[in-house]
PDB file of C-alpha atoms in Angstrom:
ATOM      1  CA  UNK A   1     -43.283 -52.049 -20.569  1.00 69.00           C
ATOM      2  CA  UNK A   2     -43.667 -48.768 -18.684  1.00 76.00           C
ATOM      3  CA  UNK A   3     -41.299 -45.986 -19.723  1.00 82.00           C
ATOM      4  CA  UNK A   4     -39.759 -45.788 -16.242  1.00 78.00           C
ATOM      5  CA  UNK A   5     -39.012 -49.539 -16.292  1.00 77.00           C
ATOM      6  CA  UNK A   6     -37.611 -49.295 -19.808  1.00 84.00           C
ATOM      7  CA  UNK A   7     -35.318 -46.395 -18.899  1.00 83.00           C
ATOM      8  CA  UNK A   8     -34.079 -48.281 -15.850  1.00 80.00           C
ATOM      9  CA  UNK A   9     -33.203 -51.304 -18.006  1.00 83.00           C
ATOM     10  CA  UNK A  10     -31.711 -49.041 -20.673  1.00 85.00           C
ATOM     11  CA  UNK A  11     -29.334 -47.505 -18.129  1.00 83.00           C
ATOM     12  CA  UNK A  12     -27.995 -50.954 -17.312  1.00 82.00           C
ATOM     13  CA  UNK A  13     -27.818 -51.878 -20.985  1.00 86.00           C
ATOM     14  CA  UNK A  14     -25.734 -48.863 -22.058  1.00 84.00           C
ATOM     15  CA  UNK A  15     -23.577 -49.036 -18.927  1.00 82.00           C
ATOM     16  CA  UNK A  16     -22.601 -52.557 -19.940  1.00 82.00           C
ATOM     17  CA  UNK A  17     -22.090 -51.869 -23.668  1.00 83.00           C
ATOM     18  CA  UNK A  18     -20.407 -48.429 -23.318  1.00 83.00           C
ATOM     19  CA  UNK A  19     -20.903 -47.879 -27.089  1.00 86.00           C
ATOM     20  CA  UNK A  20     -24.283 -48.298 -28.825  1.00 87.00           C
ATOM     21  CA  UNK A  21     -26.438 -47.104 -31.699  1.00 88.00           C
ATOM     22  CA  UNK A  22     -30.103 -46.273 -32.120  1.00 88.00           C
ATOM     23  CA  UNK A  23     -30.547 -49.652 -33.834  1.00 89.00           C
ATOM     24  CA  UNK A  24     -29.129 -51.358 -30.736  1.00 90.00           C
ATOM     25  CA  UNK A  25     -31.805 -49.732 -28.560  1.00 90.00           C
ATOM     26  CA  UNK A  26     -34.560 -50.358 -31.109  1.00 90.00           C
ATOM     27  CA  UNK A  27     -33.661 -54.058 -31.318  1.00 90.00           C
ATOM     28  CA  UNK A  28     -33.055 -54.625 -27.600  1.00 90.00           C
ATOM     29  CA  UNK A  29     -36.222 -52.893 -26.379  1.00 90.00           C
ATOM     30  CA  UNK A  30     -38.454 -53.362 -29.445  1.00 90.00           C
ATOM     31  CA  UNK A  31     -39.128 -49.640 -29.836  1.00 90.00           C
ATOM     32  CA  UNK A  32     -39.325 -47.222 -32.770  1.00 91.00           C
ATOM     33  CA  UNK A  33     -36.564 -44.804 -33.786  1.00 91.00           C
ATOM     34  CA  UNK A  34     -38.621 -41.876 -32.488  1.00 91.00           C
ATOM     35  CA  UNK A  35     -39.088 -43.562 -29.091  1.00 92.00           C
ATOM     36  CA  UNK A  36     -35.367 -44.402 -28.923  1.00 89.00           C
ATOM     37  CA  UNK A  37     -34.463 -40.735 -29.529  1.00 90.00           C
ATOM     38  CA  UNK A  38     -36.912 -39.603 -26.829  1.00 91.00           C
ATOM     39  CA  UNK A  39     -35.494 -42.149 -24.387  1.00 89.00           C
ATOM     40  CA  UNK A  40     -31.943 -40.932 -25.028  1.00 88.00           C
ATOM     41  CA  UNK A  41     -33.071 -37.389 -24.244  1.00 88.00           C
ATOM     42  CA  UNK A  42     -34.667 -38.661 -21.032  1.00 88.00           C
ATOM     43  CA  UNK A  43     -31.448 -40.466 -20.072  1.00 85.00           C
ATOM     44  CA  UNK A  44     -29.426 -37.289 -20.615  1.00 84.00           C
ATOM     45  CA  UNK A  45     -31.892 -35.373 -18.410  1.00 82.00           C
ATOM     46  CA  UNK A  46     -31.322 -38.044 -15.745  1.00 79.00           C
ATOM     47  CA  UNK A  47     -27.587 -37.296 -15.895  1.00 78.00           C
ATOM     48  CA  UNK A  48     -26.304 -40.112 -18.139  1.00 80.00           C
ATOM     49  CA  UNK A  49     -22.933 -38.847 -19.552  1.00 82.00           C
ATOM     50  CA  UNK A  50     -23.564 -39.618 -23.239  1.00 83.00           C
ATOM     51  CA  UNK A  51     -21.425 -38.450 -26.143  1.00 80.00           C
ATOM     52  CA  UNK A  52     -22.548 -38.516 -29.788  1.00 84.00           C
ATOM     53  CA  UNK A  53     -20.287 -39.618 -32.651  1.00 80.00           C
ATOM     54  CA  UNK A  54     -21.671 -38.337 -35.951  1.00 76.00           C
ATOM     55  CA  UNK A  55     -21.106 -39.895 -39.353  1.00 69.00           C
ATOM     56  CA  UNK A  56     -21.719 -43.193 -41.109  1.00 69.00           C
ATOM     57  CA  UNK A  57     -20.193 -45.292 -38.325  1.00 69.00           C
ATOM     58  CA  UNK A  58     -21.244 -43.015 -35.506  1.00 74.00           C
ATOM     59  CA  UNK A  59     -23.411 -43.699 -32.497  1.00 84.00           C
ATOM     60  CA  UNK A  60     -23.360 -43.019 -28.799  1.00 86.00           C
ATOM     61  CA  UNK A  61     -20.857 -43.846 -26.137  1.00 81.00           C
ATOM     62  CA  UNK A  62     -20.667 -43.400 -22.398  1.00 81.00           C
ATOM     63  CA  UNK A  63     -18.004 -40.986 -21.175  1.00 76.00           C
ATOM     64  CA  UNK A  64     -17.671 -42.891 -17.905  1.00 72.00           C
ATOM     65  CA  UNK A  65     -19.371 -45.770 -16.120  1.00 69.00           C
ATOM     66  CA  UNK A  66     -22.352 -44.801 -14.013  1.00 62.00           C
ATOM     67  CA  UNK A  67     -23.387 -45.737 -10.504  1.00 61.00           C
ATOM     68  CA  UNK A  68     -26.652 -47.503 -11.154  1.00 56.00           C
ATOM     69  CA  UNK A  69     -29.739 -47.362  -8.931  1.00 57.00           C
ATOM     70  CA  UNK A  70     -30.770 -50.516  -7.032  1.00 59.00           C
ATOM     71  CA  UNK A  71     -32.672 -53.065  -9.093  1.00 59.00           C
ATOM     72  CA  UNK A  72     -36.431 -52.807  -8.664  1.00 64.00           C
ATOM     73  CA  UNK A  73     -38.913 -55.474  -9.702  1.00 71.00           C
ATOM     74  CA  UNK A  74     -42.479 -55.109 -10.907  1.00 73.00           C
ATOM     75  CA  UNK A  75     -45.249 -57.092  -9.207  1.00 77.00           C
ATOM     76  CA  UNK A  76     -45.291 -59.584 -12.082  1.00 80.00           C
ATOM     77  CA  UNK A  77     -41.506 -60.054 -11.798  1.00 79.00           C
ATOM     78  CA  UNK A  78     -41.730 -60.622  -8.037  1.00 81.00           C
ATOM     79  CA  UNK A  79     -44.394 -63.305  -8.504  1.00 82.00           C
ATOM     80  CA  UNK A  80     -42.470 -64.924 -11.379  1.00 82.00           C
ATOM     81  CA  UNK A  81     -39.309 -65.147  -9.233  1.00 81.00           C
ATOM     82  CA  UNK A  82     -41.253 -66.638  -6.347  1.00 79.00           C
ATOM     83  CA  UNK A  83     -42.948 -69.282  -8.481  1.00 78.00           C
ATOM     84  CA  UNK A  84     -39.676 -70.232 -10.207  1.00 77.00           C
ATOM     85  CA  UNK A  85     -38.205 -71.016  -6.776  1.00 76.00           C
ATOM     86  CA  UNK A  86     -40.890 -73.618  -6.108  1.00 73.00           C
ATOM     87  CA  UNK A  87     -39.019 -76.152  -8.260  1.00 67.00           C
ATOM     88  CA  UNK A  88     -36.285 -76.307  -5.601  1.00 68.00           C
ATOM     89  CA  UNK A  89     -38.685 -77.893  -3.129  1.00 69.00           C
ATOM     90  CA  UNK A  90     -38.722 -81.260  -4.909  1.00 64.00           C
ATOM     91  CA  UNK A  91     -34.953 -81.803  -4.890  1.00 68.00           C
ATOM     92  CA  UNK A  92     -33.151 -83.455  -2.027  1.00 62.00           C
ATOM     93  CA  UNK A  93     -29.942 -81.973  -3.445  1.00 69.00           C
ATOM     94  CA  UNK A  94     -29.083 -79.180  -5.851  1.00 72.00           C
ATOM     95  CA  UNK A  95     -25.891 -77.446  -7.037  1.00 73.00           C
ATOM     96  CA  UNK A  96     -24.155 -75.547  -4.229  1.00 65.00           C
ATOM     97  CA  UNK A  97     -26.569 -77.179  -1.730  1.00 65.00           C
ATOM     98  CA  UNK A  98     -29.152 -74.441  -2.194  1.00 65.00           C
ATOM     99  CA  UNK A  99     -31.891 -74.621   0.416  1.00 67.00           C
ATOM    100  CA  UNK A 100     -35.385 -73.680  -0.719  1.00 71.00           C
ATOM    101  CA  UNK A 101     -36.507 -72.804   2.794  1.00 73.00           C
ATOM    102  CA  UNK A 102     -33.544 -70.453   3.312  1.00 75.00           C
ATOM    103  CA  UNK A 103     -34.120 -68.651   0.001  1.00 77.00           C
ATOM    104  CA  UNK A 104     -37.863 -68.564   0.587  1.00 78.00           C
ATOM    105  CA  UNK A 105     -37.498 -66.893   3.999  1.00 80.00           C
ATOM    106  CA  UNK A 106     -35.007 -64.294   2.706  1.00 81.00           C
ATOM    107  CA  UNK A 107     -37.167 -63.548  -0.317  1.00 81.00           C
ATOM    108  CA  UNK A 108     -40.300 -62.971   1.745  1.00 81.00           C
ATOM    109  CA  UNK A 109     -38.337 -60.720   4.123  1.00 81.00           C
ATOM    110  CA  UNK A 110     -37.317 -58.262   1.392  1.00 79.00           C
ATOM    111  CA  UNK A 111     -40.537 -58.019  -0.638  1.00 80.00           C
ATOM    112  CA  UNK A 112     -43.075 -55.372   0.271  1.00 81.00           C
ATOM    113  CA  UNK A 113     -45.879 -56.205   2.737  1.00 84.00           C
ATOM    114  CA  UNK A 114     -48.351 -55.932  -0.155  1.00 84.00           C
ATOM    115  CA  UNK A 115     -46.411 -58.460  -2.253  1.00 84.00           C
ATOM    116  CA  UNK A 116     -46.020 -60.756   0.755  1.00 84.00           C
ATOM    117  CA  UNK A 117     -49.769 -60.701   1.339  1.00 86.00           C
ATOM    118  CA  UNK A 118     -50.457 -61.478  -2.330  1.00 85.00           C
ATOM    119  CA  UNK A 119     -47.940 -64.352  -2.329  1.00 83.00           C
ATOM    120  CA  UNK A 120     -49.596 -65.852   0.741  1.00 82.00           C
ATOM    121  CA  UNK A 121     -52.928 -65.681  -1.102  1.00 85.00           C
ATOM    122  CA  UNK A 122     -51.375 -67.349  -4.155  1.00 81.00           C
ATOM    123  CA  UNK A 123     -50.108 -70.201  -1.957  1.00 78.00           C
ATOM    124  CA  UNK A 124     -53.724 -71.083  -1.175  1.00 82.00           C
ATOM    125  CA  UNK A 125     -54.745 -71.082  -4.864  1.00 83.00           C
ATOM    126  CA  UNK A 126     -51.730 -72.472  -6.774  1.00 79.00           C
ATOM    127  CA  UNK A 127     -49.985 -75.828  -6.334  1.00 75.00           C
ATOM    128  CA  UNK A 128     -46.786 -77.176  -7.895  1.00 72.00           C
ATOM    129  CA  UNK A 129     -46.551 -80.948  -8.099  1.00 71.00           C
ATOM    130  CA  UNK A 130     -43.087 -82.244  -8.976  1.00 69.00           C
ATOM    131  CA  UNK A 131     -41.557 -85.703  -9.113  1.00 72.00           C
ATOM    132  CA  UNK A 132     -39.952 -85.962  -5.707  1.00 71.00           C
ATOM    133  CA  UNK A 133     -36.206 -86.571  -5.659  1.00 73.00           C
ATOM    134  CA  UNK A 134     -35.578 -89.502  -3.331  1.00 74.00           C
ATOM    135  CA  UNK A 135     -31.850 -90.065  -3.982  1.00 81.00           C
ATOM    136  CA  UNK A 136     -29.292 -87.469  -2.927  1.00 85.00           C
ATOM    137  CA  UNK A 137     -26.527 -86.459  -5.322  1.00 88.00           C
ATOM    138  CA  UNK A 138     -23.492 -85.542  -3.267  1.00 89.00           C
ATOM    139  CA  UNK A 139     -21.277 -84.113  -6.019  1.00 92.00           C
ATOM    140  CA  UNK A 140     -23.491 -81.789  -8.078  1.00 90.00           C
ATOM    141  CA  UNK A 141     -21.341 -78.755  -7.298  1.00 89.00           C
ATOM    142  CA  UNK A 142     -18.136 -80.541  -8.335  1.00 93.00           C
ATOM    143  CA  UNK A 143     -19.699 -81.801 -11.551  1.00 94.00           C
ATOM    144  CA  UNK A 144     -21.077 -78.390 -12.486  1.00 92.00           C
ATOM    145  CA  UNK A 145     -17.814 -76.585 -11.701  1.00 92.00           C
ATOM    146  CA  UNK A 146     -15.856 -79.148 -13.729  1.00 94.00           C
ATOM    147  CA  UNK A 147     -18.141 -78.445 -16.696  1.00 93.00           C
ATOM    148  CA  UNK A 148     -17.732 -74.678 -16.299  1.00 92.00           C
ATOM    149  CA  UNK A 149     -13.944 -74.882 -15.770  1.00 92.00           C
ATOM    150  CA  UNK A 150     -13.447 -77.573 -18.443  1.00 93.00           C
ATOM    151  CA  UNK A 151     -11.815 -80.138 -16.139  1.00 95.00           C
ATOM    152  CA  UNK A 152     -11.637 -83.946 -16.241  1.00 96.00           C
ATOM    153  CA  UNK A 153     -12.848 -85.896 -13.206  1.00 97.00           C
ATOM    154  CA  UNK A 154     -12.067 -89.393 -11.956  1.00 97.00           C
ATOM    155  CA  UNK A 155     -15.237 -90.868 -10.486  1.00 97.00           C
ATOM    156  CA  UNK A 156     -16.469 -94.065  -8.849  1.00 97.00           C
ATOM    157  CA  UNK A 157     -19.776 -94.999 -10.481  1.00 96.00           C
ATOM    158  CA  UNK A 158     -21.994 -97.514  -8.697  1.00 93.00           C
ATOM    159  CA  UNK A 159     -24.828 -99.435 -10.376  1.00 87.00           C
ATOM    160  CA  UNK A 160     -26.898-102.298  -8.904  1.00 82.00           C
ATOM    161  CA  UNK A 161     -24.415-104.751 -10.461  1.00 82.00           C
ATOM    162  CA  UNK A 162     -20.994-103.170  -9.960  1.00 90.00           C
ATOM    163  CA  UNK A 163     -18.799-100.158  -9.156  1.00 93.00           C
ATOM    164  CA  UNK A 164     -16.479 -98.908 -11.872  1.00 94.00           C
ATOM    165  CA  UNK A 165     -13.835 -96.189 -12.092  1.00 95.00           C
ATOM    166  CA  UNK A 166     -14.400 -93.739 -14.933  1.00 95.00           C
ATOM    167  CA  UNK A 167     -12.634 -90.601 -16.168  1.00 96.00           C
ATOM    168  CA  UNK A 168     -15.164 -88.132 -17.497  1.00 96.00           C
ATOM    169  CA  UNK A 169     -15.273 -84.626 -18.870  1.00 96.00           C
ATOM    170  CA  UNK A 170     -18.588 -83.182 -17.585  1.00 95.00           C
ATOM    171  CA  UNK A 171     -20.511 -81.135 -20.144  1.00 94.00           C
ATOM    172  CA  UNK A 172     -23.662 -80.198 -18.228  1.00 92.00           C
ATOM    173  CA  UNK A 173     -26.110 -81.395 -15.585  1.00 92.00           C
ATOM    174  CA  UNK A 174     -29.882 -81.549 -15.727  1.00 88.00           C
ATOM    175  CA  UNK A 175     -32.801 -82.801 -13.640  1.00 85.00           C
ATOM    176  CA  UNK A 176     -35.497 -85.135 -14.984  1.00 81.00           C
ATOM    177  CA  UNK A 177     -38.086 -87.393 -13.382  1.00 78.00           C
ATOM    178  CA  UNK A 178     -36.687 -86.855  -9.877  1.00 80.00           C
ATOM    179  CA  UNK A 179     -33.045 -87.561 -10.768  1.00 86.00           C
ATOM    180  CA  UNK A 180     -29.997 -85.455 -11.609  1.00 90.00           C
ATOM    181  CA  UNK A 181     -28.019 -86.490 -14.697  1.00 92.00           C
ATOM    182  CA  UNK A 182     -24.554 -85.471 -15.917  1.00 94.00           C
ATOM    183  CA  UNK A 183     -23.892 -85.287 -19.654  1.00 93.00           C
ATOM    184  CA  UNK A 184     -20.228 -86.210 -20.091  1.00 94.00           C
ATOM    185  CA  UNK A 185     -17.540 -87.441 -22.413  1.00 94.00           C
ATOM    186  CA  UNK A 186     -16.148 -90.729 -21.093  1.00 94.00           C
ATOM    187  CA  UNK A 187     -12.383 -90.721 -21.716  1.00 94.00           C
ATOM    188  CA  UNK A 188     -12.064 -94.463 -21.082  1.00 90.00           C
ATOM    189  CA  UNK A 189     -14.772 -95.413 -23.555  1.00 88.00           C
ATOM    190  CA  UNK A 190     -13.992 -92.424 -25.848  1.00 89.00           C
ATOM    191  CA  UNK A 191     -17.710 -91.805 -26.148  1.00 88.00           C
ATOM    192  CA  UNK A 192     -20.517 -89.532 -24.970  1.00 90.00           C
ATOM    193  CA  UNK A 193     -22.299 -90.892 -21.909  1.00 90.00           C
ATOM    194  CA  UNK A 194     -24.952 -89.771 -19.420  1.00 91.00           C
ATOM    195  CA  UNK A 195     -24.417 -90.620 -15.734  1.00 94.00           C
ATOM    196  CA  UNK A 196     -26.998 -90.607 -12.960  1.00 93.00           C
ATOM    197  CA  UNK A 197     -25.487 -88.244 -10.413  1.00 94.00           C
ATOM    198  CA  UNK A 198     -26.716 -90.082  -7.310  1.00 94.00           C
ATOM    199  CA  UNK A 199     -24.696 -93.124  -8.451  1.00 95.00           C
ATOM    200  CA  UNK A 200     -21.434 -91.158  -8.391  1.00 96.00           C
ATOM    201  CA  UNK A 201     -19.903 -92.056  -5.019  1.00 95.00           C
ATOM    202  CA  UNK A 202     -16.555 -90.213  -5.236  1.00 96.00           C
ATOM    203  CA  UNK A 203     -15.005 -87.444  -7.323  1.00 96.00           C
ATOM    204  CA  UNK A 204     -11.479 -86.126  -7.791  1.00 96.00           C
ATOM    205  CA  UNK A 205      -9.853 -83.928 -10.417  1.00 96.00           C
ATOM    206  CA  UNK A 206      -7.817 -86.001 -12.892  1.00 95.00           C
ATOM    207  CA  UNK A 207      -4.565 -84.782 -14.433  1.00 92.00           C
ATOM    208  CA  UNK A 208      -5.829 -85.366 -17.982  1.00 93.00           C
ATOM    209  CA  UNK A 209      -6.516 -83.060 -20.910  1.00 93.00           C
ATOM    210  CA  UNK A 210     -10.177 -82.490 -21.885  1.00 92.00           C
ATOM    211  CA  UNK A 211     -11.189 -84.122 -25.161  1.00 91.00           C
ATOM    212  CA  UNK A 212     -14.242 -81.999 -26.066  1.00 89.00           C
ATOM    213  CA  UNK A 213     -14.117 -78.299 -26.967  1.00 88.00           C
ATOM    214  CA  UNK A 214     -16.951 -76.975 -24.825  1.00 87.00           C
ATOM    215  CA  UNK A 215     -17.093 -73.722 -26.778  1.00 84.00           C
ATOM    216  CA  UNK A 216     -19.131 -75.611 -29.368  1.00 84.00           C
ATOM    217  CA  UNK A 217     -21.042 -77.947 -27.064  1.00 87.00           C
ATOM    218  CA  UNK A 218     -23.853 -77.039 -24.655  1.00 83.00           C
ATOM    219  CA  UNK A 219     -26.691 -78.727 -22.819  1.00 82.00           C
ATOM    220  CA  UNK A 220     -28.934 -78.589 -25.907  1.00 82.00           C
ATOM    221  CA  UNK A 221     -26.580 -80.104 -28.485  1.00 84.00           C
ATOM    222  CA  UNK A 222     -24.431 -82.393 -26.289  1.00 83.00           C
ATOM    223  CA  UNK A 223     -26.463 -85.417 -27.430  1.00 79.00           C
ATOM    224  CA  UNK A 224     -24.975 -84.929 -30.921  1.00 79.00           C
ATOM    225  CA  UNK A 225     -21.732 -86.405 -29.501  1.00 84.00           C
ATOM    226  CA  UNK A 226     -23.478 -89.718 -28.849  1.00 83.00           C
ATOM    227  CA  UNK A 227     -22.606 -92.610 -31.174  1.00 84.00           C
ATOM    228  CA  UNK A 228     -23.740 -96.226 -31.028  1.00 84.00           C
ATOM    229  CA  UNK A 229     -21.064 -98.899 -30.693  1.00 85.00           C
ATOM    230  CA  UNK A 230     -20.603-101.688 -33.232  1.00 88.00           C
ATOM    231  CA  UNK A 231     -22.449-104.025 -30.855  1.00 90.00           C
ATOM    232  CA  UNK A 232     -25.543-101.802 -30.553  1.00 92.00           C
ATOM    233  CA  UNK A 233     -28.913-103.331 -31.464  1.00 95.00           C
ATOM    234  CA  UNK A 234     -31.328-101.301 -33.584  1.00 95.00           C
ATOM    235  CA  UNK A 235     -35.007-101.289 -32.673  1.00 96.00           C
ATOM    236  CA  UNK A 236     -38.216 -99.925 -34.177  1.00 97.00           C
ATOM    237  CA  UNK A 237     -41.662 -99.547 -32.609  1.00 97.00           C
ATOM    238  CA  UNK A 238     -44.894 -98.069 -33.894  1.00 96.00           C
ATOM    239  CA  UNK A 239     -46.063 -95.358 -31.513  1.00 97.00           C
ATOM    240  CA  UNK A 240     -49.375 -93.566 -30.961  1.00 96.00           C
ATOM    241  CA  UNK A 241     -49.912 -89.839 -30.396  1.00 95.00           C
ATOM    242  CA  UNK A 242     -50.114 -90.373 -26.630  1.00 95.00           C
ATOM    243  CA  UNK A 243     -46.855 -92.345 -26.817  1.00 96.00           C
ATOM    244  CA  UNK A 244     -45.180 -89.439 -28.611  1.00 95.00           C
ATOM    245  CA  UNK A 245     -46.248 -87.143 -25.779  1.00 95.00           C
ATOM    246  CA  UNK A 246     -44.768 -89.542 -23.231  1.00 93.00           C
ATOM    247  CA  UNK A 247     -41.551 -89.745 -25.279  1.00 94.00           C
ATOM    248  CA  UNK A 248     -41.232 -85.957 -25.161  1.00 90.00           C
ATOM    249  CA  UNK A 249     -41.393 -86.114 -21.363  1.00 86.00           C
ATOM    250  CA  UNK A 250     -38.570 -88.655 -21.095  1.00 84.00           C
ATOM    251  CA  UNK A 251     -36.272 -89.581 -23.954  1.00 81.00           C
ATOM    252  CA  UNK A 252     -32.623 -90.363 -24.520  1.00 85.00           C
ATOM    253  CA  UNK A 253     -29.902 -89.612 -27.074  1.00 83.00           C
ATOM    254  CA  UNK A 254     -30.036 -93.138 -28.502  1.00 89.00           C
ATOM    255  CA  UNK A 255     -33.617 -92.836 -29.748  1.00 92.00           C
ATOM    256  CA  UNK A 256     -35.992 -90.552 -31.647  1.00 93.00           C
ATOM    257  CA  UNK A 257     -39.492 -90.416 -33.157  1.00 95.00           C
ATOM    258  CA  UNK A 258     -39.778 -90.415 -36.959  1.00 95.00           C
ATOM    259  CA  UNK A 259     -42.683 -90.127 -39.396  1.00 95.00           C
ATOM    260  CA  UNK A 260     -43.131 -92.663 -42.215  1.00 93.00           C
ATOM    261  CA  UNK A 261     -46.202 -92.959 -44.458  1.00 87.00           C
ATOM    262  CA  UNK A 262     -48.214 -90.774 -42.060  1.00 89.00           C
ATOM    263  CA  UNK A 263     -47.358 -93.092 -39.153  1.00 94.00           C
ATOM    264  CA  UNK A 264     -45.108 -92.433 -36.174  1.00 96.00           C
ATOM    265  CA  UNK A 265     -42.281 -94.731 -35.103  1.00 97.00           C
ATOM    266  CA  UNK A 266     -39.936 -94.838 -32.143  1.00 96.00           C
ATOM    267  CA  UNK A 267     -36.514 -95.878 -33.449  1.00 96.00           C
ATOM    268  CA  UNK A 268     -33.079 -96.108 -31.903  1.00 94.00           C
ATOM    269  CA  UNK A 269     -30.419 -98.422 -30.562  1.00 94.00           C
ATOM    270  CA  UNK A 270     -29.481-100.035 -27.275  1.00 93.00           C
ATOM    271  CA  UNK A 271     -26.366-101.812 -26.126  1.00 89.00           C
ATOM    272  CA  UNK A 272     -26.696-105.522 -25.215  1.00 90.00           C
ATOM    273  CA  UNK A 273     -25.718-104.627 -21.653  1.00 85.00           C
ATOM    274  CA  UNK A 274     -28.616-102.132 -21.453  1.00 88.00           C
ATOM    275  CA  UNK A 275     -31.415-104.712 -21.652  1.00 91.00           C
ATOM    276  CA  UNK A 276     -32.264-104.010 -18.021  1.00 89.00           C
ATOM    277  CA  UNK A 277     -32.906-100.386 -19.026  1.00 89.00           C
ATOM    278  CA  UNK A 278     -34.609-100.648 -22.425  1.00 94.00           C
ATOM    279  CA  UNK A 279     -37.239-103.249 -21.415  1.00 95.00           C
ATOM    280  CA  UNK A 280     -38.707-101.318 -18.423  1.00 94.00           C
ATOM    281  CA  UNK A 281     -38.512 -98.102 -20.485  1.00 94.00           C
ATOM    282  CA  UNK A 282     -40.534 -99.569 -23.363  1.00 95.00           C
ATOM    283  CA  UNK A 283     -42.918-101.246 -20.914  1.00 95.00           C
ATOM    284  CA  UNK A 284     -43.688 -97.818 -19.421  1.00 94.00           C
ATOM    285  CA  UNK A 285     -45.401 -96.873 -22.714  1.00 96.00           C
ATOM    286  CA  UNK A 286     -48.073 -99.532 -22.215  1.00 94.00           C
ATOM    287  CA  UNK A 287     -50.377 -99.886 -25.223  1.00 94.00           C
ATOM    288  CA  UNK A 288     -49.042 -96.740 -26.879  1.00 96.00           C
ATOM    289  CA  UNK A 289     -46.189 -98.656 -28.596  1.00 95.00           C
ATOM    290  CA  UNK A 290     -45.848-101.932 -30.472  1.00 96.00           C
ATOM    291  CA  UNK A 291     -42.424-103.472 -31.103  1.00 96.00           C
ATOM    292  CA  UNK A 292     -41.699-104.187 -34.764  1.00 96.00           C
ATOM    293  CA  UNK A 293     -37.985-105.051 -34.659  1.00 95.00           C
ATOM    294  CA  UNK A 294     -36.088-106.968 -33.425  1.00 95.00           C
ATOM    295  CA  UNK A 295     -38.345-109.975 -32.629  1.00 95.00           C
ATOM    296  CA  UNK A 296     -36.069-110.858 -29.704  1.00 95.00           C
ATOM    297  CA  UNK A 297     -36.911-107.531 -28.037  1.00 95.00           C
ATOM    298  CA  UNK A 298     -40.617-108.331 -28.295  1.00 95.00           C
ATOM    299  CA  UNK A 299     -40.035-111.731 -26.654  1.00 95.00           C
ATOM    300  CA  UNK A 300     -38.065-110.144 -23.822  1.00 95.00           C
ATOM    301  CA  UNK A 301     -40.878-107.650 -23.250  1.00 95.00           C
ATOM    302  CA  UNK A 302     -43.377-110.514 -23.073  1.00 95.00           C
ATOM    303  CA  UNK A 303     -41.176-112.222 -20.472  1.00 95.00           C
ATOM    304  CA  UNK A 304     -41.084-108.975 -18.496  1.00 95.00           C
ATOM    305  CA  UNK A 305     -44.898-108.763 -18.438  1.00 94.00           C
ATOM    306  CA  UNK A 306     -45.253-112.453 -17.495  1.00 95.00           C
ATOM    307  CA  UNK A 307     -42.820-111.966 -14.642  1.00 94.00           C
ATOM    308  CA  UNK A 308     -44.932-109.056 -13.385  1.00 93.00           C
ATOM    309  CA  UNK A 309     -48.079-111.174 -13.604  1.00 93.00           C
ATOM    310  CA  UNK A 310     -46.421-113.947 -11.597  1.00 92.00           C
ATOM    311  CA  UNK A 311     -45.744-111.469  -8.817  1.00 89.00           C
ATOM    312  CA  UNK A 312     -49.391-110.414  -8.473  1.00 85.00           C
TER     313      UNK A 312
END
């Protein structure tokens, strides 16, 4: 990082912390003690109102908050921001109804002519292929805000077979394989569940207390809330290296890959009512998996393949 860029970031860092030590700067910016001391001198020359507290528990603190200069981005940062926006193109809906084309136009208006010219050249050399989102999710904003504000929602959830009323405490939302999903705690079933957002047809705030303390739950560990019911069926499949790669691309809380005797296995559970989900999911692995248990699952997979053959 250039010194000028580092000093600019350091100004924002100390303006936010108000009190800091040399170790704080060394850790945050990965610099030596000597460099940190030189940077502090440079900040003071730039007019930063710093005061030194000496002693064992001393350090630096800001006498008053500063008016910071406008944020400036390096060329690499400009290109990184532009490329990260490309993911928005593949979604028919997104939280707060963000429009890629609107953001794209505004972004290109404010970058320098040189950056704009380089981005236009990149567009001819780089392509982003995403799974297109074909189903709109009308309530992403409400679901996300409920998760942030720790509220319970009453929803109508429609599947090919039926529409049910559920009370859920949203935990987080995520996009995968062209669909938006909502990780939630289902208050009716008193269990962790994942809902496909495009199947939620109505939303209203419910006058119920949340059941999950979201301070200790986030999008990465929410699956730890999942528990199989007493009716769940356990399954086990041998899986090849290519199957493991496919599993990493799309997997669910009810399953995992384990290693036994230098072999890999896909293990997990499914509810009896989820047969319409588990069979097509396992079939998508092709020859990369082989069902070991239960035998009934293998027979149902055979029936699935025969039905496909009959439709050729």
